């Protein structure tokens, strides 16, 4: 047995054990069936278990066991004690008040001068808080895994460290594809520089950023998402990560767009109605003014339409309007706008189109309508007025000039194209 240095007295050793942070329990080596009896417990052990020293001495450590105590761990412990071997393990023990707690054991045999095991010393460490933290982490992981909202976690430099299955489903990218990248690969080009400048400014200032993002799916289509990006701070209050909670809004955005389209479309022809046409006209007007591009406008009116209704009935007149609408749509570019401006009057909006080209387009429309047979009512014709936006002109002035050109076409005998100039 190793001798105790003279500088360390038994009293000092006792004080060291008594004041130790870890729990210390000493038992004798009494064999089964009763097993070892507790001879000593330090203050840390009493605090951990809730028992006083007087309540522990003379008892077996079995008073600490309960329903959740792992029987396999106990069997291994008993086998080590029988073999006189060191034991290390962990399981659940119970406090005096019945509360379970996790404990890690190190139990060593103490031998006498003849080498016989006479006592056991157990050094224990409670780690219920650690287990609780691990359980909480596991619970959080499982919650994120089943969340319908996508969750993305990046480091302070924006490098992705975590993405949940909902992120995969929403974006089409597998987690393995995005780890180590920044979210920039999702950019669709729908947002301008000011949008991202606002985002970065908020995050640098430590503020959450919330907005509706238009991102690009792995397959190429754009999806819309409500996203909140929040900074995460460590114990020293320094920013360590960013967490993004992302909710797919694509279905809602499409529904809202459908409602807007429904409010902007003519029920009979499927073309823009007057409200939708005015909105489109304003957007193209602003683009033409800002970009300096030419902008043409056509107003067309079905000749003698009242006579068609009076002679063949309004249902027949409605079918004429529908066929004219389809023909107009077929005659123009995909970028042009076709509007049922009112009654039997139609508007064609021609961005990036000078007056000469607009006149040629109007003539093609007139000729196409004239030569297209109309069941029920026979041939029909259009009168058309054409104008180009002048420098400094308002939309109202442009429409007025185009309408006067249409009136002139009717005055000259109908089935013709007249220019506002």
Short mmCIF file of C-alpha atoms in Angstrom, two decimals:
data_model
loop_
_atom_site.label_atom_id
_atom_site.label_comp_id
_atom_site.label_asym_id
_atom_site.label_seq_id
_atom_site.Cartn_x
_atom_site.Cartn_y
_atom_site.Cartn_z
CA UNK A 1 0.00 0.00 0.00
CA UNK A 2 1.35 3.42 -0.90
CA UNK A 3 2.40 5.45 2.15
CA UNK A 4 0.72 8.80 2.84
CA UNK A 5 3.27 11.65 2.76
CA UNK A 6 3.95 13.17 6.17
CA UNK A 7 2.75 16.57 4.94
CA UNK A 8 -0.74 15.14 4.36
CA UNK A 9 -2.46 14.14 7.54
CA UNK A 10 -5.53 11.85 7.69
CA UNK A 11 -7.47 14.88 8.85
CA UNK A 12 -6.50 16.78 5.71
CA UNK A 13 -7.54 13.87 3.56
CA UNK A 14 -10.90 13.75 5.30
CA UNK A 15 -11.39 17.49 4.79
CA UNK A 16 -10.46 17.16 1.10
CA UNK A 17 -12.98 14.36 0.55
CA UNK A 18 -15.65 16.12 2.59
CA UNK A 19 -15.26 19.32 0.58
CA UNK A 20 -14.85 17.62 -2.82
CA UNK A 21 -17.13 18.72 -5.66
CA UNK A 22 -17.90 15.14 -6.68
CA UNK A 23 -19.98 12.84 -4.52
CA UNK A 24 -17.99 10.23 -2.54
CA UNK A 25 -19.48 7.13 -0.96
CA UNK A 26 -17.52 4.48 0.99
CA UNK A 27 -19.01 1.07 1.75
CA UNK A 28 -17.76 -2.09 3.33
CA UNK A 29 -17.38 -5.23 1.24
CA UNK A 30 -20.11 -7.28 2.87
CA UNK A 31 -21.15 -10.07 0.51
CA UNK A 32 -24.65 -10.96 -0.67
CA UNK A 33 -27.49 -11.30 0.10
CA UNK A 34 -27.42 -7.99 1.97
CA UNK A 35 -24.42 -6.58 0.14
CA UNK A 36 -22.15 -3.68 1.08
CA UNK A 37 -23.27 -1.21 3.74
CA UNK A 38 -22.65 2.53 3.57
CA UNK A 39 -19.97 3.69 6.00
CA UNK A 40 -19.42 7.25 4.79
CA UNK A 41 -20.99 9.83 2.46
CA UNK A 42 -19.55 13.29 1.87
CA UNK A 43 -21.52 16.52 1.74
CA UNK A 44 -21.75 16.48 -2.06
CA UNK A 45 -23.30 13.01 -1.98
CA UNK A 46 -25.83 14.11 0.63
CA UNK A 47 -26.73 17.14 -1.49
CA UNK A 48 -27.09 14.95 -4.59
CA UNK A 49 -29.23 12.27 -2.95
CA UNK A 50 -31.20 14.38 -0.48
CA UNK A 51 -30.30 12.06 2.42
CA UNK A 52 -28.35 13.10 5.49
CA UNK A 53 -25.23 11.19 6.54
CA UNK A 54 -27.14 9.70 9.48
CA UNK A 55 -29.84 8.40 7.15
CA UNK A 56 -27.31 6.81 4.81
CA UNK A 57 -24.85 5.13 7.17
CA UNK A 58 -25.76 1.49 7.70
CA UNK A 59 -27.99 1.34 4.64
CA UNK A 60 -27.15 -0.38 1.35
CA UNK A 61 -26.92 1.71 -1.85
CA UNK A 62 -30.12 -0.04 -2.92
CA UNK A 63 -32.12 2.71 -1.24
CA UNK A 64 -31.06 4.89 -4.14
CA UNK A 65 -32.50 2.54 -6.80
CA UNK A 66 -35.92 2.64 -8.41
CA UNK A 67 -37.99 1.70 -11.47
CA UNK A 68 -35.75 3.49 -13.99
CA UNK A 69 -32.48 2.15 -12.60
CA UNK A 70 -30.88 0.07 -15.35
CA UNK A 71 -30.79 -3.58 -14.19
CA UNK A 72 -28.14 -4.48 -16.74
CA UNK A 73 -25.87 -1.80 -15.32
CA UNK A 74 -26.46 -3.20 -11.79
CA UNK A 75 -25.65 -6.72 -12.95
CA UNK A 76 -22.40 -5.49 -14.45
CA UNK A 77 -21.64 -3.59 -11.24
CA UNK A 78 -22.15 -6.70 -9.07
CA UNK A 79 -19.97 -8.79 -11.37
CA UNK A 80 -17.15 -6.23 -11.12
CA UNK A 81 -17.46 -6.18 -7.33
CA UNK A 82 -17.34 -9.98 -7.17
CA UNK A 83 -14.24 -9.96 -9.39
CA UNK A 84 -12.62 -7.14 -7.43
CA UNK A 85 -12.47 -5.01 -10.57
CA UNK A 86 -12.94 -1.29 -11.16
CA UNK A 87 -16.42 -0.34 -12.39
CA UNK A 88 -17.55 2.60 -14.51
CA UNK A 89 -21.14 3.17 -15.57
CA UNK A 90 -24.18 5.40 -15.44
CA UNK A 91 -27.88 4.99 -14.69
CA UNK A 92 -30.80 6.60 -12.89
CA UNK A 93 -30.87 6.89 -9.09
CA UNK A 94 -33.55 8.37 -6.89
CA UNK A 95 -33.38 11.13 -4.33
CA UNK A 96 -34.99 10.83 -0.93
CA UNK A 97 -38.04 12.74 -2.23
CA UNK A 98 -38.44 10.26 -5.09
CA UNK A 99 -37.10 12.52 -7.84
CA UNK A 100 -34.95 10.58 -10.34
CA UNK A 101 -31.53 11.84 -11.35
CA UNK A 102 -28.81 10.65 -13.69
CA UNK A 103 -25.52 9.63 -12.10
CA UNK A 104 -22.15 8.47 -13.39
CA UNK A 105 -20.25 6.04 -11.11
CA UNK A 106 -16.61 5.17 -10.68
CA UNK A 107 -16.34 2.39 -8.06
CA UNK A 108 -12.94 1.10 -6.97
CA UNK A 109 -12.16 -1.79 -4.60
CA UNK A 110 -9.92 -1.07 -1.58
CA UNK A 111 -7.69 -3.95 -0.47
CA UNK A 112 -6.15 -4.60 2.91
CA UNK A 113 -2.54 -5.61 3.59
CA UNK A 114 -3.34 -9.21 2.59
CA UNK A 115 -4.83 -8.11 -0.72
CA UNK A 116 -8.40 -8.86 0.26
CA UNK A 117 -11.11 -6.41 -0.80
CA UNK A 118 -12.31 -4.77 2.39
CA UNK A 119 -14.13 -1.67 1.14
CA UNK A 120 -15.38 0.11 -1.96
CA UNK A 121 -15.10 3.77 -2.72
CA UNK A 122 -17.56 5.27 -5.17
CA UNK A 123 -17.01 8.64 -6.79
CA UNK A 124 -20.20 9.86 -8.41
CA UNK A 125 -21.21 12.75 -10.61
CA UNK A 126 -24.77 13.80 -11.27
CA UNK A 127 -25.44 14.88 -14.84
CA UNK A 128 -29.20 15.24 -15.03
CA UNK A 129 -28.84 18.74 -16.51
CA UNK A 130 -26.64 17.37 -19.28
CA UNK A 131 -29.08 14.58 -20.03
CA UNK A 132 -31.94 17.08 -19.98
CA UNK A 133 -30.03 19.29 -22.39
CA UNK A 134 -29.34 16.33 -24.66
CA UNK A 135 -32.97 15.28 -24.48
CA UNK A 136 -34.03 18.84 -25.24
CA UNK A 137 -31.64 18.96 -28.19
CA UNK A 138 -33.01 15.67 -29.49
CA UNK A 139 -36.56 16.90 -29.02
CA UNK A 140 -35.74 20.11 -30.88
CA UNK A 141 -34.11 18.14 -33.69
CA UNK A 142 -37.16 15.89 -33.99
CA UNK A 143 -39.47 18.91 -33.91
CA UNK A 144 -37.50 20.59 -36.70
CA UNK A 145 -37.59 17.36 -38.68
CA UNK A 146 -41.41 17.24 -38.68
CA UNK A 147 -41.96 21.01 -38.99
CA UNK A 148 -43.90 22.11 -42.08
CA UNK A 149 -41.85 25.33 -42.08
CA UNK A 150 -38.35 25.19 -43.51
CA UNK A 151 -35.54 25.93 -41.06
CA UNK A 152 -32.09 27.04 -42.15
CA UNK A 153 -29.17 27.76 -39.80
CA UNK A 154 -26.00 29.47 -40.97
CA UNK A 155 -22.85 30.57 -39.20
CA UNK A 156 -22.10 34.28 -38.78
CA UNK A 157 -20.69 34.39 -42.32
CA UNK A 158 -23.86 32.95 -43.84
CA UNK A 159 -22.47 29.45 -44.47
CA UNK A 160 -25.23 26.86 -44.09
CA UNK A 161 -24.75 24.43 -41.19
CA UNK A 162 -28.25 22.95 -40.91
CA UNK A 163 -31.38 22.53 -43.02
CA UNK A 164 -34.44 20.48 -42.16
CA UNK A 165 -36.50 18.16 -44.44
CA UNK A 166 -39.07 20.91 -45.06
CA UNK A 167 -36.28 22.99 -46.63
CA UNK A 168 -35.54 20.09 -48.97
CA UNK A 169 -39.20 19.81 -49.95
CA UNK A 170 -39.59 23.56 -50.45
CA UNK A 171 -36.43 24.21 -52.48
CA UNK A 172 -35.75 20.86 -54.14
CA UNK A 173 -32.18 20.85 -52.78
CA UNK A 174 -31.02 17.96 -50.58
CA UNK A 175 -29.37 18.92 -47.30
CA UNK A 176 -26.08 17.42 -48.49
CA UNK A 177 -26.13 19.80 -51.48
CA UNK A 178 -26.50 22.98 -49.43
CA UNK A 179 -24.25 22.42 -46.41
CA UNK A 180 -21.19 24.63 -46.68
CA UNK A 181 -22.85 26.98 -49.18
CA UNK A 182 -24.50 30.36 -48.63
CA UNK A 183 -28.22 30.83 -49.43
CA UNK A 184 -27.32 33.00 -52.44
CA UNK A 185 -27.93 30.03 -54.76
CA UNK A 186 -31.68 30.50 -54.13
CA UNK A 187 -31.76 34.00 -55.59
CA UNK A 188 -34.23 34.37 -58.45
CA UNK A 189 -33.37 37.86 -59.67
CA UNK A 190 -36.82 39.09 -58.62
CA UNK A 191 -35.39 41.34 -55.87
CA UNK A 192 -33.34 44.46 -56.50
CA UNK A 193 -30.14 45.54 -54.78
CA UNK A 194 -32.08 47.71 -52.32
CA UNK A 195 -33.89 44.63 -50.98
CA UNK A 196 -30.64 42.85 -50.13
CA UNK A 197 -29.07 46.05 -48.82
CA UNK A 198 -31.94 46.32 -46.33
CA UNK A 199 -31.49 42.66 -45.37
CA UNK A 200 -27.75 43.01 -44.70
CA UNK A 201 -28.20 46.28 -42.84
CA UNK A 202 -30.72 44.68 -40.46
CA UNK A 203 -28.56 41.63 -39.79
CA UNK A 204 -25.41 43.67 -39.24
CA UNK A 205 -27.32 45.77 -36.71
CA UNK A 206 -28.42 42.60 -34.91
CA UNK A 207 -32.08 43.02 -35.90
CA UNK A 208 -34.28 40.27 -37.37
CA UNK A 209 -35.25 40.68 -41.02
CA UNK A 210 -38.73 39.70 -42.22
CA UNK A 211 -39.93 39.76 -45.81
CA UNK A 212 -41.58 37.77 -48.58
CA UNK A 213 -38.86 36.22 -50.73
CA UNK A 214 -39.20 35.13 -54.34
CA UNK A 215 -36.62 32.33 -54.58
CA UNK A 216 -35.73 29.89 -57.33
CA UNK A 217 -36.43 26.18 -56.90
CA UNK A 218 -33.85 23.62 -57.95
CA UNK A 219 -36.09 22.80 -60.93
CA UNK A 220 -36.01 26.42 -62.08
CA UNK A 221 -39.45 27.74 -61.14
CA UNK A 222 -39.91 30.60 -58.67
CA UNK A 223 -41.55 29.99 -55.31
CA UNK A 224 -42.63 32.59 -52.76
CA UNK A 225 -41.84 32.30 -49.07
CA UNK A 226 -42.43 34.30 -45.92
CA UNK A 227 -39.01 34.34 -44.23
CA UNK A 228 -37.71 35.64 -40.92
CA UNK A 229 -33.94 35.72 -40.42
CA UNK A 230 -32.82 36.22 -36.82
CA UNK A 231 -29.32 36.55 -35.34
CA UNK A 232 -28.30 34.07 -32.62
CA UNK A 233 -25.93 35.24 -29.90
CA UNK A 234 -23.58 33.26 -27.68
CA UNK A 235 -22.99 33.67 -23.97
CA UNK A 236 -20.60 36.54 -24.61
CA UNK A 237 -23.40 38.28 -26.57
CA UNK A 238 -21.43 37.98 -29.81
CA UNK A 239 -23.36 36.98 -32.91
CA UNK A 240 -22.60 33.35 -33.78
CA UNK A 241 -25.32 32.17 -36.16
CA UNK A 242 -28.41 33.15 -38.11
CA UNK A 243 -31.59 31.08 -38.08
CA UNK A 244 -34.19 31.40 -40.85
CA UNK A 245 -37.79 30.26 -40.49
CA UNK A 246 -39.32 29.94 -43.94
CA UNK A 247 -42.99 29.39 -44.74
CA UNK A 248 -44.04 28.51 -48.28
CA UNK A 249 -46.48 31.10 -49.63
CA UNK A 250 -46.53 29.93 -53.24
CA UNK A 251 -50.10 28.62 -53.10
CA UNK A 252 -51.34 31.78 -51.42
CA UNK A 253 -49.48 34.06 -53.84
CA UNK A 254 -50.90 32.15 -56.79
CA UNK A 255 -54.39 32.37 -55.29
CA UNK A 256 -54.02 36.11 -54.75
CA UNK A 257 -52.72 36.50 -58.30
CA UNK A 258 -55.69 34.52 -59.56
CA UNK A 259 -58.00 36.87 -57.66
CA UNK A 260 -56.21 39.89 -59.10
CA UNK A 261 -56.43 38.38 -62.58
CA UNK A 262 -60.12 37.66 -62.09
CA UNK A 263 -60.69 41.27 -61.08
CA UNK A 264 -58.67 42.48 -64.08
CA UNK A 265 -60.09 40.22 -66.79
CA UNK A 266 -63.23 40.51 -68.84
CA UNK A 267 -65.52 37.56 -68.10
CA UNK A 268 -66.84 37.27 -71.67
CA UNK A 269 -63.64 37.52 -73.73
CA UNK A 270 -60.86 36.65 -71.25
CA UNK A 271 -59.04 39.84 -72.24
CA UNK A 272 -58.13 42.60 -69.81
CA UNK A 273 -61.18 44.52 -68.68
CA UNK A 274 -61.09 48.32 -68.48
CA UNK A 275 -59.70 48.25 -64.92
CA UNK A 276 -56.97 45.79 -65.87
CA UNK A 277 -56.26 47.70 -69.05
CA UNK A 278 -55.83 50.98 -67.21
CA UNK A 279 -53.38 49.34 -64.82
CA UNK A 280 -51.39 47.79 -67.68
CA UNK A 281 -51.46 51.05 -69.61
CA UNK A 282 -50.07 52.93 -66.60
CA UNK A 283 -47.22 50.44 -66.13
CA UNK A 284 -46.20 50.54 -69.78
CA UNK A 285 -46.53 54.33 -69.83
CA UNK A 286 -44.17 54.66 -66.84
CA UNK A 287 -41.69 52.26 -68.46
CA UNK A 288 -41.79 54.20 -71.72
CA UNK A 289 -41.27 57.54 -69.97
CA UNK A 290 -38.38 56.27 -67.85
CA UNK A 291 -36.67 54.31 -70.61
CA UNK A 292 -37.36 56.68 -73.47
CA UNK A 293 -38.84 53.84 -75.55
CA UNK A 294 -41.62 54.40 -78.13
CA UNK A 295 -45.13 53.40 -77.14
CA UNK A 296 -48.06 52.88 -79.52
CA UNK A 297 -51.81 52.60 -78.90
CA UNK A 298 -54.70 51.26 -81.00
CA UNK A 299 -58.42 51.72 -80.35
CA UNK A 300 -60.72 49.47 -82.43
CA UNK A 301 -64.49 49.45 -82.67
CA UNK A 302 -66.74 46.82 -84.33
CA UNK A 303 -68.68 48.54 -87.07
CA UNK A 304 -72.49 48.51 -86.81
CA UNK A 305 -72.43 46.30 -83.70
CA UNK A 306 -75.80 47.58 -82.48
CA UNK A 307 -77.36 46.28 -85.65
CA UNK A 308 -75.84 42.86 -84.99
CA UNK A 309 -77.44 42.73 -81.55
CA UNK A 310 -80.77 44.03 -82.85
CA UNK A 311 -80.89 41.61 -85.79
CA UNK A 312 -79.35 38.42 -84.40
CA UNK A 313 -79.77 38.87 -80.64
CA UNK A 314 -77.36 39.58 -77.81
CA UNK A 315 -76.07 35.96 -77.48
CA UNK A 316 -74.91 36.12 -81.09
CA UNK A 317 -73.39 39.53 -80.40
CA UNK A 318 -71.52 38.07 -77.41
CA UNK A 319 -70.09 35.32 -79.59
CA UNK A 320 -68.89 37.94 -82.08
CA UNK A 321 -67.12 39.77 -79.24
CA UNK A 322 -65.45 36.54 -78.14
CA UNK A 323 -64.22 35.71 -81.65
CA UNK A 324 -62.92 39.24 -82.19
CA UNK A 325 -61.08 39.05 -78.87
CA UNK A 326 -59.40 35.78 -79.89
CA UNK A 327 -58.42 37.21 -83.29
CA UNK A 328 -56.92 40.32 -81.71
CA UNK A 329 -54.91 38.22 -79.29
CA UNK A 330 -53.66 36.06 -82.16
CA UNK A 331 -52.56 39.09 -84.20
CA UNK A 332 -50.27 40.75 -81.63
CA UNK A 333 -47.03 39.98 -79.80
CA UNK A 334 -46.94 38.22 -76.44
CA UNK A 335 -45.70 41.48 -74.89
CA UNK A 336 -48.65 43.49 -76.24
CA UNK A 337 -51.80 44.04 -74.21
CA UNK A 338 -55.32 43.50 -75.54
CA UNK A 339 -58.19 45.10 -73.62
CA UNK A 340 -61.95 45.05 -73.93
CA UNK A 341 -62.20 48.79 -73.37
CA UNK A 342 -65.95 48.88 -73.28
CA UNK A 343 -68.94 47.41 -75.16
CA UNK A 344 -67.71 46.63 -78.68
CA UNK A 345 -64.54 48.74 -78.30
CA UNK A 346 -61.08 47.18 -77.91
CA UNK A 347 -57.66 48.62 -77.06
CA UNK A 348 -54.29 47.24 -78.13
CA UNK A 349 -51.27 48.45 -76.13
CA UNK A 350 -47.99 48.26 -78.03
CA UNK A 351 -44.83 48.84 -75.93
CA UNK A 352 -41.61 49.56 -77.85
CA UNK A 353 -43.59 50.35 -80.98
CA UNK A 354 -43.35 53.47 -83.15
CA UNK A 355 -46.33 54.98 -84.99
CA UNK A 356 -45.44 53.46 -88.37
CA UNK A 357 -45.24 49.95 -86.94
CA UNK A 358 -48.42 50.52 -84.94
CA UNK A 359 -50.23 51.59 -88.15
CA UNK A 360 -49.03 48.44 -89.92
CA UNK A 361 -50.21 46.32 -87.00
CA UNK A 362 -53.62 48.02 -87.03
CA UNK A 363 -53.96 47.37 -90.76
CA UNK A 364 -53.13 43.66 -90.27
CA UNK A 365 -55.83 43.47 -87.60
CA UNK A 366 -58.38 45.22 -89.83
CA UNK A 367 -57.68 42.90 -92.75
CA UNK A 368 -57.75 39.77 -90.56
CA UNK A 369 -61.16 40.66 -89.14
CA UNK A 370 -62.58 41.54 -92.56
CA UNK A 371 -61.60 38.23 -94.15
CA UNK A 372 -62.55 36.00 -91.21
CA UNK A 373 -66.05 34.48 -91.65
CA UNK A 374 -68.45 35.07 -88.78
CA UNK A 375 -71.06 32.33 -88.31
CA UNK A 376 -74.59 33.56 -87.70
CA UNK A 377 -74.00 37.23 -88.55
CA UNK A 378 -71.88 37.24 -91.72
CA UNK A 379 -68.82 39.46 -92.34
CA UNK A 380 -67.89 42.17 -89.86
CA UNK A 381 -65.37 45.01 -89.97
CA UNK A 382 -63.38 47.19 -87.58
CA UNK A 383 -62.59 50.87 -87.52
CA UNK A 384 -59.26 51.66 -85.86
CA UNK A 385 -57.47 54.73 -84.51
CA UNK A 386 -53.72 54.75 -83.86
CA UNK A 387 -51.38 57.06 -81.93
CA UNK A 388 -47.89 57.15 -80.51
CA UNK A 389 -47.03 58.68 -77.13
CA UNK A 390 -45.52 62.12 -77.55
CA UNK A 391 -42.80 63.54 -75.34
CA UNK A 392 -44.28 64.89 -72.12
CA UNK A 393 -47.76 63.59 -72.97
CA UNK A 394 -50.10 62.11 -70.37
CA UNK A 395 -51.95 58.82 -70.68
CA UNK A 396 -55.26 60.64 -70.81
CA UNK A 397 -54.05 62.80 -73.69
CA UNK A 398 -52.77 59.75 -75.59
CA UNK A 399 -56.12 57.96 -75.19
CA UNK A 400 -58.00 61.08 -76.27
CA UNK A 401 -55.93 61.49 -79.45
CA UNK A 402 -56.32 57.78 -80.29
CA UNK A 403 -60.07 57.99 -79.73
CA UNK A 404 -60.32 61.00 -82.07
CA UNK A 405 -58.41 59.00 -84.69
CA UNK A 406 -60.96 56.18 -84.28
CA UNK A 407 -63.81 58.67 -84.71
CA UNK A 408 -62.19 59.94 -87.88
CA UNK A 409 -61.97 56.37 -89.25
CA UNK A 410 -65.71 55.97 -88.65
CA UNK A 411 -66.45 59.38 -90.17
CA UNK A 412 -64.55 58.42 -93.32
CA UNK A 413 -66.74 55.36 -93.86
CA UNK A 414 -65.57 52.73 -91.33
CA UNK A 415 -63.46 49.58 -91.97
CA UNK A 416 -60.28 51.65 -92.09
CA UNK A 417 -57.28 52.79 -90.01
CA UNK A 418 -56.63 56.41 -89.16
CA UNK A 419 -53.62 57.95 -87.43
CA UNK A 420 -53.86 60.60 -84.73
CA UNK A 421 -51.17 62.45 -86.63
#
